Amino acid sequence: VAEGIRLLKAATYAAAIDPETGMIDMEQLIVGMGAARRKRGKDLESLVQEVLAEKGEGGAMLTADAVKAEVNERLGSRKEQLASDNEFFSALRAVEEQGLIRRQGKQIELR
């Protein structure tokens, strides 16, 4: 029983640690996503909006690959970790839900 309790504590501790801060992140356990990861998602969403705003006016067509390349270029210049496909498309989906773009496959139409 003591070994089971020790293993449970170790697993909980490992699951709740934020890899960036090394501190226990209770949001990771409660919400399923740590605060640092959620903040990065919001930052990526803002960066995607910024790139889209600079790339063209309403009705302009862009490709998701071109937008992702520009986002990663800016992240690289800031010495930040590049966006994975999952992170990028999650941010792109959030921008689409706000009604700023319409996406069809890898084509993006600005509104």
Coordinates of C-alpha atoms in Angstrom, one line a residue:
V1 CA 0.0 0.0 0.0
A2 CA 2.8 2.4 0.8
E3 CA 4.4 1.7 -2.6
G4 CA 1.1 2.4 -4.3
I5 CA 0.8 5.8 -2.5
R6 CA 4.4 6.7 -3.4
L7 CA 3.7 5.8 -7.1
L8 CA 0.5 7.8 -7.1
K9 CA 2.3 10.9 -5.6
A10 CA 5.2 10.6 -8.1
A11 CA 2.8 10.3 -11.1
T12 CA 0.7 13.3 -9.9
Y13 CA 3.8 15.3 -9.4
A14 CA 5.2 14.4 -12.9
A15 CA 1.8 15.2 -14.5
A16 CA 1.4 18.6 -12.8
I17 CA 4.9 20.0 -13.4
D18 CA 5.1 22.8 -16.0
P19 CA 8.1 22.0 -18.1
E20 CA 9.0 25.7 -18.6
T21 CA 8.8 26.8 -15.0
G22 CA 9.5 23.6 -13.1
M23 CA 6.6 24.5 -10.8
I24 CA 3.4 22.6 -10.1
D25 CA 0.7 23.8 -12.4
M26 CA -2.7 22.9 -11.0
E27 CA -4.4 24.1 -14.2
Q28 CA -2.7 21.2 -15.9
L29 CA -4.6 18.8 -13.6
I30 CA -7.9 20.6 -13.5
V31 CA -8.2 21.9 -17.1
G32 CA -5.9 19.5 -18.9
M33 CA -3.7 22.2 -20.4
G34 CA -1.0 24.1 -18.5
A35 CA -1.0 27.9 -18.2
A36 CA 2.2 28.2 -20.3
R37 CA 0.8 26.1 -23.1
R38 CA -2.5 28.1 -23.1
K39 CA -0.5 31.4 -23.1
R40 CA 1.6 30.2 -26.1
G41 CA -1.6 29.3 -27.9
K42 CA -2.9 32.9 -27.4
D43 CA 0.4 34.3 -28.5
L44 CA 0.4 32.2 -31.7
E45 CA -3.2 33.3 -32.3
S46 CA -2.1 37.0 -32.1
L47 CA 0.9 36.4 -34.3
V48 CA -1.3 34.6 -36.9
Q49 CA -3.7 37.6 -36.9
E50 CA -0.8 40.0 -37.2
V51 CA 0.7 38.1 -40.2
L52 CA -2.8 37.9 -41.9
A53 CA -3.4 41.6 -41.4
E54 CA -0.1 42.4 -43.1
K55 CA -0.5 40.0 -46.0
G56 CA -3.6 41.5 -47.5
E57 CA -7.0 43.1 -47.5
G58 CA -10.4 41.3 -47.4
G59 CA -10.8 38.8 -50.2
A60 CA -7.1 38.1 -50.5
M61 CA -6.2 34.4 -50.8
L62 CA -3.2 32.9 -49.0
T63 CA -2.0 29.4 -48.3
A64 CA -1.7 28.0 -44.8
D65 CA 1.9 27.0 -45.6
A66 CA 2.9 30.5 -46.5
V67 CA 1.3 31.9 -43.3
K68 CA 2.9 29.2 -41.2
A69 CA 6.3 29.9 -42.7
E70 CA 6.0 33.6 -41.9
V71 CA 4.8 32.8 -38.3
N72 CA 7.8 30.5 -37.8
E73 CA 10.2 33.1 -39.3
R74 CA 9.0 35.6 -36.8
L75 CA 9.2 33.1 -33.9
G76 CA 12.7 32.2 -35.0
S77 CA 13.7 35.9 -35.0
R78 CA 12.4 36.1 -31.4
K79 CA 14.4 33.0 -30.5
E80 CA 11.2 31.2 -29.6
Q81 CA 10.4 27.6 -30.4
L82 CA 8.8 27.2 -33.8
A83 CA 5.1 26.4 -34.0
S84 CA 4.2 22.7 -34.6
D85 CA 1.5 21.9 -37.1
N86 CA -0.9 21.2 -34.3
E87 CA -0.3 24.5 -32.6
F88 CA -0.4 26.5 -35.8
F89 CA -3.7 24.9 -37.0
S90 CA -5.2 25.4 -33.6
A91 CA -4.4 29.1 -33.7
L92 CA -5.7 29.3 -37.3
R93 CA -8.9 27.6 -36.2
A94 CA -9.3 30.2 -33.4
V95 CA -8.9 33.0 -35.9
E96 CA -11.4 31.4 -38.2
E97 CA -13.9 31.1 -35.4
Q98 CA -13.6 34.8 -34.8
G99 CA -14.8 35.3 -38.4
L100 CA -11.6 37.0 -39.6
I101 CA -10.8 34.3 -42.3
R102 CA -12.5 31.5 -44.2
R103 CA -10.5 28.4 -44.7
Q104 CA -11.0 25.7 -47.3
G105 CA -8.3 23.1 -47.1
K106 CA -5.0 24.9 -47.1
Q107 CA -6.4 28.0 -48.8
I108 CA -7.2 31.0 -46.5
E109 CA -9.5 33.8 -47.6
L110 CA -9.2 37.1 -45.6
R111 CA -12.5 38.8 -44.7

